[in-house]
C-alpha cells in the first residue's frame, strides 16, 4: 500500500488547470498549423494565423489562451493500492481547483445553483469529477477545463439498434452544422457511442481528452472518424464561421458496450481551444 498525501493531489490539480488554460497540447497546435497551410480560403487562412498568434501570445505573456477558462472537469484513475492521507480525495481535488483559479488568476465561472440561485462560487468549484479505481499504486489525473460556448452546442441522442452507420454519421455532422460559428471553430468533436444515457456523454468528454494525433484503434471507428471529419469540413463553416474547409480539426470516437435495446450517441463539441493536461503521481 502506497500513501499519497492529499496535498499532492491538490497541487497537481492546481498546476494542471493553470497549465491547460495557458498551453495547448502540441499536436493540437500543429494541427492548426497544418490546416493553415492546406486552407485555400484566404480569410480562413488569415484567421488560422490569428489563432496561432493568440496561442503564442498566451505562452509568451503567461496568460490564458481563452477568456473563458472553463468549468473544471477532472478524470482520475486511482490505483487500488493507494491510501490517501491528510484529507479526502474530492476535497483535495476541489481545493486544487480553487487554488488553480484563484492563484492562477483564471476567470471563475461556476454558480452554486443551476437555476433558482445563480450566485458565483468565486473559486470555480465544485469540479466535475470522474473517478475510476484501477490496478497499481499511482493516481493519474487529467484536467480538462471546458468552456461553455462549445459545451452548449453539444447533444445526445438515444438511437435504436436499427440505426445504420450513415444515420450516426449524419447525426454527428448535423450537430456541427446546427452549431455553426457558435463554438468558435475550428472545433474538435468528441463522440461517445454506447454505454447508457449518461455514460455516452462521459465517453464523449473523454474523447476530447484524447490527442488529436491519436486515432481510434479499431479500423471501423477510425474510418468513421475520417469520414465524419471530411463531411464536417465540407460544410464551409470554416474558422470562426467565415467560410473555408477547416471547420473541424479532429473527430475522436470512444465506445463502450451497451444494452441490446439501445444505441446511445453523445456529441461533445470542443472549440479550437480544446484544453487538457495530465500527470501521474
CSV table of N, CA, C and O in Angstrom, one decimal, residues 135-218:
chain,number,residue,atom,x,y,z
A,135,UNK,N,-5.8,-0.8,-11.3
A,135,UNK,CA,-4.7,-1.5,-10.7
A,135,UNK,C,-3.5,-0.5,-10.4
A,135,UNK,O,-3.4,0.5,-11.0
A,136,UNK,N,-2.7,-0.9,-9.5
A,136,UNK,CA,-1.5,-0.2,-9.2
A,136,UNK,C,-1.5,0.7,-8.0
A,136,UNK,O,-2.5,0.8,-7.2
A,137,UNK,N,-0.4,1.5,-7.8
A,137,UNK,CA,-0.3,2.4,-6.6
A,137,UNK,C,0.0,3.8,-7.0
A,137,UNK,O,0.7,4.5,-6.3
A,138,UNK,N,-0.6,4.2,-8.2
A,138,UNK,CA,-0.4,5.6,-8.6
A,138,UNK,C,-1.8,6.2,-8.9
A,138,UNK,O,-2.8,5.5,-9.0
A,139,UNK,N,-1.8,7.5,-9.1
A,139,UNK,CA,-3.0,8.2,-9.4
A,139,UNK,C,-2.7,9.1,-10.7
A,139,UNK,O,-1.7,9.8,-10.7
A,140,UNK,N,-3.5,8.8,-11.7
A,140,UNK,CA,-3.3,9.6,-12.9
A,140,UNK,C,-4.5,10.6,-13.0
A,140,UNK,O,-5.6,10.3,-12.9
A,141,UNK,N,-4.1,11.9,-13.1
A,141,UNK,CA,-5.1,13.0,-13.1
A,141,UNK,C,-5.1,13.7,-14.5
A,141,UNK,O,-4.0,14.1,-14.9
A,142,UNK,N,-6.2,13.8,-15.1
A,142,UNK,CA,-6.3,14.6,-16.3
A,142,UNK,C,-7.3,15.8,-16.0
A,142,UNK,O,-8.4,15.5,-15.6
A,143,UNK,N,-6.8,17.0,-16.2
A,143,UNK,CA,-7.6,18.2,-16.0
A,143,UNK,C,-8.1,18.7,-17.4
A,143,UNK,O,-7.2,18.9,-18.3
A,144,UNK,N,-9.4,18.9,-17.6
A,144,UNK,CA,-9.9,19.4,-18.8
A,144,UNK,C,-10.9,20.5,-18.6
A,144,UNK,O,-12.1,20.3,-18.5
A,145,UNK,N,-10.4,21.8,-18.5
A,145,UNK,CA,-11.3,22.9,-18.3
A,145,UNK,C,-12.1,23.1,-19.5
A,145,UNK,O,-11.6,23.3,-20.6
A,146,UNK,N,-13.4,23.1,-19.4
A,146,UNK,CA,-14.3,23.1,-20.5
A,146,UNK,C,-15.1,24.4,-20.6
A,146,UNK,O,-15.9,24.7,-19.7
A,147,UNK,N,-14.9,25.2,-21.7
A,147,UNK,CA,-15.6,26.4,-21.9
A,147,UNK,C,-17.1,26.1,-22.4
A,147,UNK,O,-17.3,25.0,-23.0
A,148,UNK,N,-18.0,27.0,-22.1
A,148,UNK,CA,-19.4,26.6,-22.4
A,148,UNK,C,-19.9,27.2,-23.7
A,148,UNK,O,-21.0,26.9,-24.1
A,149,UNK,N,-19.1,28.0,-24.4
A,149,UNK,CA,-19.5,28.3,-25.8
A,149,UNK,C,-19.7,27.1,-26.6
A,149,UNK,O,-20.6,26.9,-27.4
A,150,UNK,N,-18.7,26.2,-26.5
A,150,UNK,CA,-18.8,24.9,-27.2
A,150,UNK,C,-19.6,23.9,-26.5
A,150,UNK,O,-20.4,23.1,-27.1
A,151,UNK,N,-19.6,23.9,-25.2
A,151,UNK,CA,-20.3,22.9,-24.4
A,151,UNK,C,-21.8,23.0,-24.7
A,151,UNK,O,-22.6,22.0,-24.8
A,152,UNK,N,-22.3,24.3,-24.9
A,152,UNK,CA,-23.7,24.5,-25.1
A,152,UNK,C,-24.2,23.9,-26.5
A,152,UNK,O,-25.4,23.8,-26.7
A,153,UNK,N,-23.3,23.6,-27.4
A,153,UNK,CA,-23.6,23.1,-28.7
A,153,UNK,C,-23.7,21.6,-28.7
A,153,UNK,O,-23.9,21.0,-29.7
A,154,UNK,N,-23.4,21.0,-27.6
A,154,UNK,CA,-23.3,19.5,-27.5
A,154,UNK,C,-24.7,18.9,-27.4
A,154,UNK,O,-25.6,19.5,-26.9
A,155,UNK,N,-24.8,17.6,-27.9
A,155,UNK,CA,-26.1,17.0,-28.0
A,155,UNK,C,-25.9,15.5,-27.7
A,155,UNK,O,-24.9,14.9,-27.9
A,156,UNK,N,-27.1,14.9,-27.3
A,156,UNK,CA,-27.1,13.4,-27.1
A,156,UNK,C,-28.4,12.9,-27.6
A,156,UNK,O,-29.4,13.5,-27.5
A,157,UNK,N,-28.3,11.7,-28.3
A,157,UNK,CA,-29.5,11.1,-28.9
A,157,UNK,C,-29.5,9.6,-28.6
A,157,UNK,O,-28.4,9.0,-28.7
A,158,UNK,N,-30.6,9.1,-28.2
A,158,UNK,CA,-30.8,7.7,-28.0
A,158,UNK,C,-31.3,7.0,-29.3
A,158,UNK,O,-32.5,7.0,-29.5
A,159,UNK,N,-30.4,6.5,-30.1
A,159,UNK,CA,-30.8,5.7,-31.3
A,159,UNK,C,-31.3,4.3,-30.9
A,159,UNK,O,-31.0,3.8,-29.8
A,160,UNK,N,-32.0,3.7,-31.8
A,160,UNK,CA,-32.4,2.3,-31.6
A,160,UNK,C,-31.3,1.5,-32.3
A,160,UNK,O,-30.6,2.0,-33.2
A,161,UNK,N,-31.2,0.2,-32.0
A,161,UNK,CA,-30.2,-0.7,-32.7
A,161,UNK,C,-30.4,-0.8,-34.2
A,161,UNK,O,-29.5,-1.3,-34.8
A,162,UNK,N,-31.5,-0.4,-34.7
A,162,UNK,CA,-31.7,-0.5,-36.1
A,162,UNK,C,-31.0,0.7,-36.9
A,162,UNK,O,-31.0,0.6,-38.1
A,163,UNK,N,-30.5,1.6,-36.2
A,163,UNK,CA,-29.8,2.7,-36.8
A,163,UNK,C,-28.6,2.2,-37.6
A,163,UNK,O,-27.8,1.3,-37.2
A,164,UNK,N,-28.4,2.8,-38.8
A,164,UNK,CA,-27.3,2.5,-39.7
A,164,UNK,C,-26.1,3.4,-39.5
A,164,UNK,O,-26.2,4.4,-38.9
A,165,UNK,N,-25.0,2.9,-40.0
A,165,UNK,CA,-23.8,3.7,-39.9
A,165,UNK,C,-24.0,5.2,-40.4
A,165,UNK,O,-23.5,6.1,-39.8
A,166,UNK,N,-24.6,5.3,-41.5
A,166,UNK,CA,-24.8,6.6,-42.1
A,166,UNK,C,-25.8,7.5,-41.2
A,166,UNK,O,-25.7,8.7,-41.2
A,167,UNK,N,-26.7,6.9,-40.5
A,167,UNK,CA,-27.5,7.6,-39.6
A,167,UNK,C,-26.7,8.3,-38.5
A,167,UNK,O,-27.0,9.4,-38.1
A,168,UNK,N,-25.8,7.5,-37.9
A,168,UNK,CA,-24.9,8.0,-36.9
A,168,UNK,C,-24.0,9.2,-37.4
A,168,UNK,O,-23.9,10.2,-36.8
A,169,UNK,N,-23.4,8.9,-38.6
A,169,UNK,CA,-22.6,9.9,-39.2
A,169,UNK,C,-23.3,11.2,-39.5
A,169,UNK,O,-22.9,12.3,-39.2
A,170,UNK,N,-24.5,11.1,-40.1
A,170,UNK,CA,-25.3,12.3,-40.4
A,170,UNK,C,-25.7,13.0,-39.2
A,170,UNK,O,-25.8,14.3,-39.2
A,171,UNK,N,-26.0,12.3,-38.1
A,171,UNK,CA,-26.4,13.0,-36.9
A,171,UNK,C,-25.3,13.8,-36.3
A,171,UNK,O,-25.4,15.0,-36.0
A,172,UNK,N,-24.1,13.3,-36.3
A,172,UNK,CA,-22.9,14.0,-35.8
A,172,UNK,C,-22.6,15.2,-36.6
A,172,UNK,O,-22.3,16.3,-36.1
A,173,UNK,N,-22.6,15.0,-37.9
A,173,UNK,CA,-22.4,16.2,-38.9
A,173,UNK,C,-23.4,17.3,-38.7
A,173,UNK,O,-23.1,18.4,-38.7
A,174,UNK,N,-24.7,16.8,-38.5
A,174,UNK,CA,-25.8,17.8,-38.3
A,174,UNK,C,-25.6,18.6,-37.0
A,174,UNK,O,-26.0,19.8,-37.0
A,175,UNK,N,-25.1,18.0,-36.0
A,175,UNK,CA,-24.8,18.7,-34.7
A,175,UNK,C,-23.9,19.8,-35.0
A,175,UNK,O,-24.1,21.0,-34.5
A,176,UNK,N,-22.8,19.6,-35.7
A,176,UNK,CA,-21.8,20.6,-36.1
A,176,UNK,C,-22.5,21.7,-37.0
A,176,UNK,O,-22.2,22.9,-36.8
A,177,UNK,N,-23.3,21.2,-38.0
A,177,UNK,CA,-23.9,22.2,-38.9
A,177,UNK,C,-24.8,23.1,-38.1
A,177,UNK,O,-24.9,24.3,-38.3
A,178,UNK,N,-25.6,22.6,-37.2
A,178,UNK,CA,-26.5,23.4,-36.4
A,178,UNK,C,-25.7,24.4,-35.5
A,178,UNK,O,-26.2,25.5,-35.3
A,179,UNK,N,-24.6,23.9,-35.0
A,179,UNK,CA,-23.8,24.8,-34.1
A,179,UNK,C,-23.2,26.0,-34.8
A,179,UNK,O,-23.1,27.1,-34.3
A,180,UNK,N,-22.9,25.8,-36.1
A,180,UNK,CA,-22.4,26.9,-36.9
A,180,UNK,C,-21.1,27.5,-36.3
A,180,UNK,O,-20.2,26.8,-35.9
A,181,UNK,N,-21.1,28.8,-36.2
A,181,UNK,CA,-19.9,29.5,-35.7
A,181,UNK,C,-19.9,29.6,-34.2
A,181,UNK,O,-19.0,30.1,-33.6
A,182,UNK,N,-21.0,29.2,-33.5
A,182,UNK,CA,-21.1,29.4,-32.1
A,182,UNK,C,-20.0,28.8,-31.2
A,182,UNK,O,-19.6,29.4,-30.2
A,183,UNK,N,-19.5,27.6,-31.5
A,183,UNK,CA,-18.5,27.1,-30.7
A,183,UNK,C,-17.0,27.5,-31.0
A,183,UNK,O,-16.1,26.8,-30.6
A,184,UNK,N,-16.9,28.6,-31.8
A,184,UNK,CA,-15.6,29.1,-32.2
A,184,UNK,C,-14.7,28.1,-32.9
A,184,UNK,O,-13.7,27.6,-32.5
A,185,UNK,N,-15.2,27.7,-34.1
A,185,UNK,CA,-14.5,26.7,-34.9
A,185,UNK,C,-13.1,27.3,-35.4
A,185,UNK,O,-13.0,28.6,-35.5
A,186,UNK,N,-12.2,26.5,-35.7
A,186,UNK,CA,-12.3,25.0,-35.9
A,186,UNK,C,-12.4,24.2,-34.6
A,186,UNK,O,-11.8,24.5,-33.6
A,187,UNK,N,-13.3,23.2,-34.7
A,187,UNK,CA,-13.7,22.5,-33.5
A,187,UNK,C,-13.0,21.2,-33.4
A,187,UNK,O,-12.4,20.7,-34.4
A,188,UNK,N,-13.0,20.6,-32.2
A,188,UNK,CA,-12.7,19.2,-32.0
A,188,UNK,C,-14.0,18.5,-31.6
A,188,UNK,O,-14.7,19.0,-30.7
A,189,UNK,N,-14.3,17.4,-32.2
A,189,UNK,CA,-15.6,16.7,-31.9
A,189,UNK,C,-15.3,15.4,-31.1
A,189,UNK,O,-14.6,14.5,-31.6
A,190,UNK,N,-15.8,15.3,-29.9
A,190,UNK,CA,-15.7,14.1,-29.1
A,190,UNK,C,-17.1,13.4,-29.2
A,190,UNK,O,-18.1,13.9,-29.0
A,191,UNK,N,-17.0,12.1,-29.6
A,191,UNK,CA,-18.2,11.3,-29.8
A,191,UNK,C,-18.1,10.1,-28.8
A,191,UNK,O,-17.1,9.4,-28.8
A,192,UNK,N,-19.2,9.9,-28.1
A,192,UNK,CA,-19.4,8.7,-27.2
A,192,UNK,C,-20.5,7.8,-27.8
A,192,UNK,O,-21.6,8.3,-27.9
A,193,UNK,N,-20.2,6.6,-28.1
A,193,UNK,CA,-21.2,5.6,-28.6
A,193,UNK,C,-21.2,4.4,-27.7
A,193,UNK,O,-20.2,3.8,-27.4
A,194,UNK,N,-22.4,4.2,-27.1
A,194,UNK,CA,-22.6,3.0,-26.3
A,194,UNK,C,-22.8,3.4,-24.8
A,194,UNK,O,-23.0,4.6,-24.5
A,195,UNK,N,-22.7,2.4,-23.9
A,195,UNK,CA,-22.9,2.6,-22.5
A,195,UNK,C,-24.4,2.8,-22.3
A,195,UNK,O,-25.2,2.1,-22.9
A,196,UNK,N,-24.8,3.8,-21.5
A,196,UNK,CA,-26.2,4.2,-21.4
A,196,UNK,C,-26.3,5.7,-21.5
A,196,UNK,O,-25.3,6.3,-22.0
A,197,UNK,N,-27.4,6.3,-21.1
A,197,UNK,CA,-27.7,7.7,-21.4
A,197,UNK,C,-26.5,8.6,-20.8
A,197,UNK,O,-25.9,9.4,-21.6
A,198,UNK,N,-26.2,8.4,-19.6
A,198,UNK,CA,-25.2,9.3,-19.0
A,198,UNK,C,-23.7,8.9,-19.4
A,198,UNK,O,-22.9,9.8,-19.6
A,199,UNK,N,-23.5,7.6,-19.6
A,199,UNK,CA,-22.1,7.2,-19.8
A,199,UNK,C,-21.7,7.6,-21.3
A,199,UNK,O,-20.5,7.8,-21.5
A,200,UNK,N,-22.6,7.6,-22.2
A,200,UNK,CA,-22.2,8.0,-23.5
A,200,UNK,C,-21.7,9.5,-23.5
A,200,UNK,O,-20.7,9.8,-24.3
A,201,UNK,N,-22.2,10.3,-22.6
A,201,UNK,CA,-21.8,11.7,-22.5
A,201,UNK,C,-20.4,11.7,-21.9
A,201,UNK,O,-19.5,12.6,-22.3
A,202,UNK,N,-20.1,10.9,-20.9
A,202,UNK,CA,-18.8,10.8,-20.3
A,202,UNK,C,-17.8,10.4,-21.4
A,202,UNK,O,-16.7,10.9,-21.4
A,203,UNK,N,-18.2,9.4,-22.2
A,203,UNK,CA,-17.3,8.9,-23.2
A,203,UNK,C,-16.9,10.1,-24.2
A,203,UNK,O,-15.8,10.2,-24.7
A,204,UNK,N,-17.9,10.9,-24.6
A,204,UNK,CA,-17.7,12.0,-25.5
A,204,UNK,C,-16.8,13.0,-24.9
A,204,UNK,O,-15.9,13.5,-25.6
A,205,UNK,N,-16.9,13.3,-23.6
A,205,UNK,CA,-16.0,14.2,-22.9
A,205,UNK,C,-14.6,13.6,-22.9
A,205,UNK,O,-13.6,14.3,-23.1
A,206,UNK,N,-14.5,12.3,-22.6
A,206,UNK,CA,-13.2,11.6,-22.5
A,206,UNK,C,-12.6,11.6,-23.9
A,206,UNK,O,-11.3,11.8,-24.0
A,207,UNK,N,-13.4,11.5,-25.0
A,207,UNK,CA,-12.8,11.6,-26.3
A,207,UNK,C,-12.1,12.9,-26.6
A,207,UNK,O,-11.1,12.9,-27.4
A,208,UNK,N,-12.6,14.0,-26.0
A,208,UNK,CA,-12.0,15.3,-26.2
A,208,UNK,C,-10.6,15.4,-25.6
A,208,UNK,O,-9.8,16.3,-25.9
A,209,UNK,N,-10.3,14.5,-24.6
A,209,UNK,CA,-9.0,14.5,-23.9
A,209,UNK,C,-8.0,13.6,-24.7
A,209,UNK,O,-6.9,13.5,-24.2
A,210,UNK,N,-8.5,12.9,-25.7
A,210,UNK,CA,-7.6,12.1,-26.5
A,210,UNK,C,-6.8,13.0,-27.5
A,210,UNK,O,-7.4,13.9,-28.1
A,211,UNK,N,-5.5,12.8,-27.6
A,211,UNK,CA,-4.7,13.6,-28.6
A,211,UNK,C,-5.3,13.5,-30.0
A,211,UNK,O,-5.8,12.5,-30.4
A,212,UNK,N,-5.4,14.7,-30.6
A,212,UNK,CA,-6.0,14.7,-32.0
A,212,UNK,C,-5.1,13.9,-33.0
A,212,UNK,O,-5.6,13.5,-34.0
A,213,UNK,N,-3.9,13.6,-32.6
A,213,UNK,CA,-3.0,12.8,-33.5
A,213,UNK,C,-3.2,11.3,-33.3
A,213,UNK,O,-2.7,10.5,-34.0
A,214,UNK,N,-4.0,11.0,-32.3
A,214,UNK,CA,-4.2,9.6,-32.0
A,214,UNK,C,-5.6,9.1,-32.4
A,214,UNK,O,-6.6,9.6,-31.9
A,215,UNK,N,-5.7,8.3,-33.4
A,215,UNK,CA,-7.0,7.8,-33.9
A,215,UNK,C,-7.5,6.5,-33.2
A,215,UNK,O,-6.7,5.8,-32.6
A,216,UNK,N,-8.7,6.2,-33.4
A,216,UNK,CA,-9.3,5.0,-32.8
A,216,UNK,C,-8.5,3.8,-33.2
A,216,UNK,O,-8.1,3.6,-34.4
A,217,UNK,N,-8.3,2.8,-32.3
A,217,UNK,CA,-7.6,1.6,-32.6
A,217,UNK,C,-8.3,0.6,-33.5
A,217,UNK,O,-7.7,-0.2,-34.1
A,218,UNK,N,-9.6,0.8,-33.5
A,218,UNK,CA,-10.5,-0.1,-34.3
A,218,UNK,C,-10.7,0.5,-35.7
A,218,UNK,O,-11.2,1.6,-35.8
